[in-house]
Amino acid sequence: MKKYEKIILILYFGLIFLQLFDLPGKISFLNIGRFLLLLSYIVGGYWLFKNKDINNTFLLILSGIIIGVATYPIPSLIWVYKLDYYNYTPIPNLILLIVLIILYLKGKRYYKLILFRSLLFGILTVFLTYTPVSFKPYRELLYAFNNGRPSIQSNMLMFDYTSIYKDALENKNFDVAINFATKAKDAGKDWLFVYDYDANERKLDSSQLWKIDVCYSNMYKVFSGKAEELSDLNQFSQALPYYLKANEALKKMNKPSRSWRISHAFLKHRTGQCYLELGNYQNSDSLFIEAINDKVTLDDSLDVDLAFMYSNLAKSFSEQAGYEYSNLFFNQSNNILEEFTTDIKAQEKIVQNHIALIQNYFKTDSLFLVKKSLNRIYESIDNENKFYGNTKLLEGLFHYKEDRYTDALEDLNEALKAYKNSKKKQENNIAQVNYLKSKTYISLGQFKEAKKSIKFSLESAKKRRGKGIQKYAMYLITEAEINNFEGNYVSSELKFEEGIQIYKNELGEDNNNLVTPYSSLAQVKLSLGKFEEAKYYSDESMRLFKYFELFETPNSSGLINNFAYINYFFHNYKTSDSLYSKTVNIHKSFGKVTSANLAICLSGLGLLALENRQFKKADSLFKLSLQMHKDIYTEKHPQTAILLTNYGQLKIEMNKNEEAKLMLEKAILINDLFLDKSHDAYAEIYFTLGNLYLKEKNNSKSKFFFEKAKKIYIDKFGKDYYKLKYIY
């Protein structure tokens, strides 16, 4: 090796070594050094490599040029300034190395110094050119040789942090992964900072952000992963900020690919689901529609994912009482899913969609559509299916709304059995079944059984009082209804008021959950003689009914009947008649000729006719109501006893005392099956019998029954009870 070459090589590698230190001008000196080395090999390669044994002038000149070119990129590669053509610069030297090795093996040992140079620079250039940044020793080497160059060192740190992030993400340690993904992004941005000499400061070169797309991609993955973890735990308010951060990370990416735009569509959909769970329908609907439009635009195939998007949009409309649109989107989802007959996930979603459709149909009393969806579900499941319990529960509710209470109990018991046999914890569903059983037993007048069922539901809700507080209120109000029917009005009043207060605390002063309990509480207040409060709660119930534009259906007509009765009680007969007539018209519009609510309505219209002394009309209405009672309840039900008491009053006015006696005696016998003897329903019958015997001038019997009525009223309500003034 010539002395000049030794000097220039020592200088070159010395300048590379100086890169380990934060010294001013070191880069410029190394640039000068690499240019001198390049020039020395290209121009003087022939003389530097020539010796007495080598006569191949062409090979000497070519070797000088190739080795010189191979040395030139080394500083740039150390500085992580890699131009595209640098990927090809080691190749000529590698070819030269192979040729020299072949010559050396053929005995031409005099090429060994050229071979050594080619091998040395070959190793350096190949290592620096082709080693991936993911190789930690390589990053540590570059970090060390870029001392004093914070942007380059930040680039290496970006990869270090990314490596830690990947390990954490793989182990689902999202908090650690978020920390290092953020550090990687910040380090990447530091790498892209350049010095602005005019402003005398370092600024971010935003045009180069595409170089750290991988950082934003990683942040999208980890933020969305954390969001999904929290969503799975139903912690939606905590999950939402992570979804939004994932969305921002995707937006930062420079011209993302089609696949990433599809990912963005799915992220919008998941964010929409989170908003939906939080009740922010404006944002959820906007994101659902955007996601669907993006998915259709980017991928025109109708697939299972698109069907799920439609299903969630339908769920949102359902929660907003937009049942028509909700049904439309659920059916759109099912139309897509029906094409995937072998896809288990798709077939399960069809069942879930039909379950949701049934819930919509119940809200609008579209019971024939409920039956249609139930039939479709039973085509897909058997009694071992995980949806069997839910389906039986809904079928029980269907029969309950059809006033087929025995069938309803049979279905609900089947649902209860399915839930108890389930491998998954089903306590909430079991509580819901018992709640519906309680409502069914109330309708059958079996109040003891109703109390047993609702007790389980209440105990279940108490265990999860925080999360299940609204359910607790609903169950408590049902227990209040039972107490009302049993004549335990004070207990009923307290429970209604507690349940109502829970709804107010949870949902605000005005919410549609208050409509029914307000109306029921008004009836209790009437029984207790608290007339102003009764009027207040009835008016509030009607106000909310109108405010929330609740559907007027055969099942909601029970509320309308309550409004009508309150008005009847306060002698607002015209309003009462109008409301009862509305119940009749609702049933006509739905093509329903019989129901428990219609029977009560006809009885109310009978009372109005009796008040107006239209005896024939009243008789016709009571008779029609009684026939409905027989069809729905058989002939033994507490409501039938009330009807017979009212009918008996009519017969007395019509001077048909014997018929009246038979009806009132029958009412007593019916009440004996369901009520305690201290119930004020007996007092109503005794009072009516007292009037009957008074009309017959049988003073002893009249006094006997009046005294019995008086005793019940005093024992239950005290001496100041308002009905006592009507007793002779």
PDB file of C-alpha atoms in Angstrom, residues 173 184 208 393 460 578 717:
ATOM      1  CA  ASN A 173     -50.428  -3.387  27.464  1.00  0.00           C
ATOM      2  CA  ALA A 184     -41.981   7.669  18.715  1.00  0.00           C
ATOM      3  CA  GLN A 208     -42.045  15.784   5.095  1.00  0.00           C
ATOM      4  CA  LEU A 393     -89.104 -13.836  26.525  1.00  0.00           C
ATOM      5  CA  SER A 460     -81.040  -8.509  41.396  1.00  0.00           C
ATOM      6  CA  SER A 578    -113.605  12.197  24.515  1.00  0.00           C
ATOM      7  CA  PHE A 717    -108.087   5.523  55.786  1.00  0.00           C
TER       8      PHE A 717
END
